mmCIF file of C-alpha atoms in Angstrom:
data_model
loop_
_atom_site.group_PDB
_atom_site.id
_atom_site.type_symbol
_atom_site.label_atom_id
_atom_site.label_comp_id
_atom_site.label_asym_id
_atom_site.label_seq_id
_atom_site.Cartn_x
_atom_site.Cartn_y
_atom_site.Cartn_z
ATOM 1 C CA MET A 1 110.573 72.075 -51.049
ATOM 2 C CA ALA A 2 111.562 74.440 -48.788
ATOM 3 C CA ASP A 3 115.517 73.884 -48.902
ATOM 4 C CA PHE A 4 114.958 73.525 -52.749
ATOM 5 C CA ILE A 5 114.031 76.723 -53.155
ATOM 6 C CA ARG A 6 114.687 79.381 -51.506
ATOM 7 C CA ASP A 7 111.887 82.069 -48.862
ATOM 8 C CA LYS A 8 113.152 84.994 -49.233
ATOM 9 C CA ALA A 9 112.806 86.985 -52.807
ATOM 10 C CA VAL A 10 115.418 87.319 -54.805
ATOM 11 C CA ASN A 11 118.849 89.736 -55.162
ATOM 12 C CA LEU A 12 121.376 89.198 -56.750
ATOM 13 C CA SER A 13 123.844 92.238 -56.569
ATOM 14 C CA ARG A 14 124.237 90.745 -52.416
ATOM 15 C CA TYR A 15 126.621 88.097 -54.326
ATOM 16 C CA LEU A 16 128.818 91.440 -56.065
ATOM 17 C CA PRO A 17 131.132 94.189 -55.235
ATOM 18 C CA GLY A 18 129.056 96.985 -54.455
ATOM 19 C CA PHE A 19 131.798 98.592 -56.586
ATOM 20 C CA LEU A 20 129.965 97.239 -59.443
ATOM 21 C CA VAL A 21 125.866 98.340 -58.192
ATOM 22 C CA ALA A 22 127.044 101.957 -58.374
ATOM 23 C CA ASP A 23 127.736 101.057 -62.309
ATOM 24 C CA ALA A 24 123.952 102.297 -63.450
ATOM 25 C CA GLN A 25 124.361 100.951 -66.673
ATOM 26 C CA PHE A 26 126.042 97.331 -64.567
ATOM 27 C CA ASN A 27 122.983 97.546 -61.374
ATOM 28 C CA ALA A 28 120.204 98.315 -64.367
ATOM 29 C CA ALA A 29 120.731 94.642 -65.753
ATOM 30 C CA LEU A 30 120.951 93.082 -62.458
ATOM 31 C CA GLN A 31 118.049 94.348 -61.443
ATOM 32 C CA SER A 32 116.526 93.277 -64.384
ATOM 33 C CA SER A 33 118.515 89.342 -64.056
ATOM 34 C CA THR A 34 116.858 89.894 -60.166
ATOM 35 C CA ASP A 35 113.494 90.323 -61.748
ATOM 36 C CA GLU A 36 113.707 87.344 -63.665
ATOM 37 C CA HIS A 37 115.087 85.006 -61.116
ATOM 38 C CA GLU A 38 111.666 86.422 -58.640
ATOM 39 C CA ARG A 39 109.836 85.369 -61.091
ATOM 40 C CA ILE A 40 110.916 81.937 -62.285
ATOM 41 C CA ARG A 41 111.101 81.373 -58.223
ATOM 42 C CA TRP A 42 107.552 82.245 -57.457
ATOM 43 C CA LEU A 43 107.083 79.673 -60.729
ATOM 44 C CA LEU A 44 108.340 76.768 -59.720
ATOM 45 C CA LYS A 45 107.179 77.432 -56.487
ATOM 46 C CA ASP A 46 103.650 76.787 -57.513
ATOM 47 C CA ILE A 47 104.385 73.962 -59.584
ATOM 48 C CA PHE A 48 105.723 73.064 -56.655
ATOM 49 C CA SER A 49 102.699 73.216 -54.297
ATOM 50 C CA GLN A 50 100.431 71.336 -57.112
ATOM 51 C CA PHE A 51 102.366 68.391 -56.320
ATOM 52 C CA THR A 52 100.393 68.145 -52.987
ATOM 53 C CA VAL A 53 96.462 68.408 -52.950
ATOM 54 C CA GLN A 54 97.528 70.315 -49.449
ATOM 55 C CA THR A 55 98.533 73.007 -51.313
ATOM 56 C CA ALA A 56 96.872 72.134 -55.273
ATOM 57 C CA THR A 57 95.253 75.270 -56.813
ATOM 58 C CA TRP A 58 95.648 74.582 -61.040
ATOM 59 C CA GLY A 59 96.507 71.132 -60.143
ATOM 60 C CA LEU A 60 93.144 69.268 -58.905
ATOM 61 C CA ASP A 61 92.273 69.177 -62.027
ATOM 62 C CA ASN A 62 94.967 66.335 -62.598
ATOM 63 C CA TRP A 63 94.180 65.162 -59.020
ATOM 64 C CA GLU A 64 90.324 64.746 -60.193
ATOM 65 C CA GLU A 65 90.561 63.029 -63.535
ATOM 66 C CA ILE A 66 94.166 60.405 -62.354
ATOM 67 C CA TYR A 67 90.984 59.348 -59.471
ATOM 68 C CA GLY A 68 88.139 59.491 -61.318
ATOM 69 C CA LEU A 69 85.922 62.462 -59.505
ATOM 70 C CA ASN A 70 84.145 64.586 -61.627
ATOM 71 C CA HIS A 71 85.693 68.471 -62.154
ATOM 72 C CA ASP A 72 82.925 71.008 -60.532
ATOM 73 C CA GLU A 73 83.059 74.101 -61.220
ATOM 74 C CA THR A 74 80.987 75.318 -58.293
ATOM 75 C CA LEU A 75 83.252 74.576 -55.882
ATOM 76 C CA THR A 76 85.735 76.203 -53.926
ATOM 77 C CA ILE A 77 89.170 75.291 -53.436
ATOM 78 C CA GLU A 78 89.024 73.913 -49.804
ATOM 79 C CA GLU A 79 85.972 72.350 -50.926
ATOM 80 C CA ARG A 80 87.275 70.077 -53.812
ATOM 81 C CA ARG A 81 90.403 69.422 -51.742
ATOM 82 C CA GLU A 82 89.098 67.711 -48.778
ATOM 83 C CA ARG A 83 86.123 65.430 -51.937
ATOM 84 C CA MET A 84 90.488 64.840 -53.518
ATOM 85 C CA PHE A 85 90.612 64.001 -49.091
ATOM 86 C CA ILE A 86 87.845 61.555 -49.529
ATOM 87 C CA LYS A 87 89.183 59.996 -51.829
ATOM 88 C CA LEU A 88 92.542 59.430 -50.871
ATOM 89 C CA ARG A 89 91.860 58.982 -47.040
ATOM 90 C CA GLY A 90 92.306 55.208 -46.800
ATOM 91 C CA ILE A 91 89.671 53.416 -44.201
ATOM 92 C CA GLY A 92 89.160 49.929 -42.966
ATOM 93 C CA THR A 93 86.167 49.027 -41.522
ATOM 94 C CA ILE A 94 83.251 51.111 -42.490
ATOM 95 C CA THR A 95 82.076 52.461 -38.235
ATOM 96 C CA LEU A 96 79.793 54.432 -37.109
ATOM 97 C CA ASP A 97 82.104 57.241 -35.371
ATOM 98 C CA VAL A 98 83.702 56.612 -39.366
ATOM 99 C CA MET A 99 81.035 57.394 -41.635
ATOM 100 C CA ASN A 100 79.966 60.566 -39.222
ATOM 101 C CA LYS A 101 83.161 61.879 -39.137
ATOM 102 C CA LEU A 102 83.576 60.907 -43.574
ATOM 103 C CA VAL A 103 79.972 63.103 -43.721
ATOM 104 C CA ASN A 104 81.063 65.527 -41.608
ATOM 105 C CA SER A 105 83.741 65.908 -43.858
ATOM 106 C CA VAL A 106 80.992 67.622 -46.605
ATOM 107 C CA VAL A 107 79.183 69.544 -44.236
ATOM 108 C CA PRO A 108 79.949 73.189 -43.623
ATOM 109 C CA GLY A 109 78.680 73.325 -40.450
ATOM 110 C CA LYS A 110 80.046 70.055 -38.473
ATOM 111 C CA ASP A 111 77.323 68.937 -36.665
ATOM 112 C CA ALA A 112 75.294 66.357 -38.828
ATOM 113 C CA VAL A 113 74.435 63.128 -36.543
ATOM 114 C CA VAL A 114 74.438 59.547 -38.020
ATOM 115 C CA VAL A 115 71.674 57.712 -36.458
ATOM 116 C CA GLU A 116 72.224 54.167 -37.170
ATOM 117 C CA ASN A 117 70.339 50.530 -36.996
ATOM 118 C CA VAL A 118 66.787 52.765 -37.870
ATOM 119 C CA ALA A 119 64.942 49.880 -39.234
ATOM 120 C CA PRO A 120 66.886 46.327 -40.835
ATOM 121 C CA ASN A 121 70.398 47.773 -42.622
ATOM 122 C CA ALA A 122 69.821 50.960 -42.796
ATOM 123 C CA PHE A 123 70.803 54.671 -41.479
ATOM 124 C CA ARG A 124 69.518 58.160 -41.231
ATOM 125 C CA ILE A 125 71.636 61.613 -40.936
ATOM 126 C CA ASP A 126 69.799 63.785 -39.034
ATOM 127 C CA LEU A 127 71.133 67.252 -40.095
ATOM 128 C CA ASN A 128 69.643 70.556 -38.444
ATOM 129 C CA ILE A 129 70.379 72.549 -41.910
ATOM 130 C CA ALA A 130 68.974 71.074 -45.309
ATOM 131 C CA THR A 131 72.891 71.745 -47.298
ATOM 132 C CA ALA A 132 75.307 69.705 -49.082
ATOM 133 C CA ILE A 133 72.613 67.082 -49.952
ATOM 134 C CA PRO A 134 74.226 66.469 -52.519
ATOM 135 C CA GLU A 135 77.609 65.861 -51.240
ATOM 136 C CA ILE A 136 76.694 64.296 -48.368
ATOM 137 C CA ARG A 137 75.266 61.588 -50.218
ATOM 138 C CA GLU A 138 78.501 61.492 -53.245
ATOM 139 C CA VAL A 139 79.890 60.473 -50.094
ATOM 140 C CA VAL A 140 77.897 58.193 -48.390
ATOM 141 C CA GLU A 141 77.816 56.107 -51.924
ATOM 142 C CA LEU A 142 81.990 56.268 -52.352
ATOM 143 C CA TYR A 143 81.615 54.239 -48.357
ATOM 144 C CA LYS A 144 78.658 52.994 -46.348
ATOM 145 C CA PRO A 145 78.611 49.192 -47.032
ATOM 146 C CA ALA A 146 76.443 47.898 -50.415
ATOM 147 C CA HIS A 147 73.779 46.306 -48.314
ATOM 148 C CA LEU A 148 72.869 49.798 -45.950
ATOM 149 C CA ILE A 149 69.090 51.969 -46.949
ATOM 150 C CA TYR A 150 69.603 55.379 -45.947
ATOM 151 C CA THR A 151 67.479 58.559 -45.747
ATOM 152 C CA ILE A 152 68.586 62.137 -44.805
ATOM 153 C CA ALA A 153 66.728 64.362 -42.762
ATOM 154 C CA HIS A 154 65.955 67.236 -41.890
ATOM 155 C CA VAL A 155 65.800 68.442 -37.913
ATOM 156 C CA ILE A 156 64.411 70.984 -36.654
ATOM 157 C CA THR A 157 65.121 71.459 -33.006
ATOM 158 C CA THR A 158 63.706 74.362 -30.391
ATOM 159 C CA ALA A 159 64.249 75.781 -26.822
ATOM 160 C CA GLY A 160 60.765 76.392 -25.515
ATOM 161 C CA ASN A 161 57.356 74.885 -23.820
ATOM 162 C CA LEU A 162 55.408 72.813 -25.449
ATOM 163 C CA TYR A 163 51.499 73.778 -25.098
ATOM 164 C CA SER A 164 48.625 71.684 -25.716
ATOM 165 C CA GLY A 165 45.248 72.347 -25.315
ATOM 166 C CA LEU A 166 42.031 70.191 -25.653
ATOM 167 C CA ILE A 167 38.600 71.030 -25.193
ATOM 168 C CA VAL A 168 36.103 67.873 -22.811
ATOM 169 C CA SER A 169 32.186 68.172 -23.539
ATOM 170 C CA LYS A 170 29.497 65.870 -21.347
ATOM 171 C CA ARG A 171 26.773 65.015 -23.090
ATOM 172 C CA LYS A 172 24.157 63.177 -21.662
ATOM 173 C CA ILE A 173 21.359 61.863 -24.588
ATOM 174 C CA ILE A 174 17.631 61.270 -22.689
ATOM 175 C CA ASN A 175 14.489 59.550 -25.050
ATOM 176 C CA ILE A 176 11.600 61.314 -24.320
ATOM 177 C CA LYS A 177 8.664 58.967 -25.647
ATOM 178 C CA PRO A 178 5.067 59.358 -25.937
ATOM 179 C CA PRO A 179 2.236 58.473 -23.047
ATOM 180 C CA ASP A 180 0.611 55.223 -24.355
ATOM 181 C CA THR A 181 -2.722 57.418 -25.421
ATOM 182 C CA PHE A 182 -0.517 60.183 -27.482
ATOM 183 C CA ASN A 183 -2.453 60.324 -31.033
ATOM 184 C CA ILE A 184 -1.850 62.082 -33.656
ATOM 185 C CA THR A 185 -4.662 63.145 -36.171
ATOM 186 C CA VAL A 186 -3.045 63.971 -39.241
ATOM 187 C CA GLU A 187 -5.622 65.520 -41.783
ATOM 188 C CA PRO A 188 -5.437 64.697 -45.872
ATOM 189 C CA GLY A 189 -1.859 67.185 -47.097
ATOM 190 C CA THR A 190 1.343 67.401 -48.018
ATOM 191 C CA VAL A 191 3.954 65.858 -44.357
ATOM 192 C CA TYR A 192 6.958 67.613 -43.207
ATOM 193 C CA CYS A 193 9.734 65.826 -41.500
ATOM 194 C CA ALA A 194 13.326 67.611 -40.233
ATOM 195 C CA GLY A 195 15.668 66.340 -38.922
ATOM 196 C CA LEU A 196 19.693 66.664 -37.504
ATOM 197 C CA VAL A 197 22.925 65.089 -38.418
ATOM 198 C CA GLN A 198 25.695 65.124 -36.638
ATOM 199 C CA ILE A 199 28.889 63.684 -37.433
ATOM 200 C CA PHE A 200 32.454 63.546 -35.054
ATOM 201 C CA ARG A 201 34.699 61.944 -35.098
ATOM 202 C CA LYS A 202 36.080 59.809 -32.189
ATOM 203 C CA LYS A 203 39.154 60.033 -30.573
ATOM 204 C CA CYS A 204 40.846 58.920 -28.110
ATOM 205 C CA LEU A 205 43.720 61.128 -25.239
ATOM 206 C CA ARG A 206 46.610 59.275 -23.566
ATOM 207 C CA GLY A 207 49.666 60.441 -21.675
ATOM 208 C CA VAL A 208 52.331 60.304 -22.332
#
């Protein structure tokens, strides 16, 4: 295309002898023709730009229609191009490396990690930032083998020390029984009884 359409601005005067340009009336007509040629040059460059996904802008509508992609006005031009590249990209066997590249092609930070075999016929996608979830699902559903299932996890990582604490209490139960000769005589009347009930949960602490 570079050989077909010139890269330099159109200047028709360089093809004509200088005395013609010196005439005011002729020069005005020449400048008008130059401006129109320049307009057409940019129009042709714009049209040719739509022939490839790498440079297409308004022509992406046609690309999406041909390849069955829904037009999403919330996406930027670059995001639409990337989605089209995914559609056009010829891939063979879906390996862990291929799936990582596919997922990160739609993740802004390019830091998603695909973890395989988290369960039988299952894999997990770990994200540092919970973003681009619909785009991830779209690309995964498009390329993953039909028998596999997956989950998307938001993994929070931090640098620092982890502290834990506990309180250990020690107790001993002593039963105090009255002597055998101890008798209690209750006079007629109302007898009140009181007691204290404690409910606790037993937990076992084990080392890691």
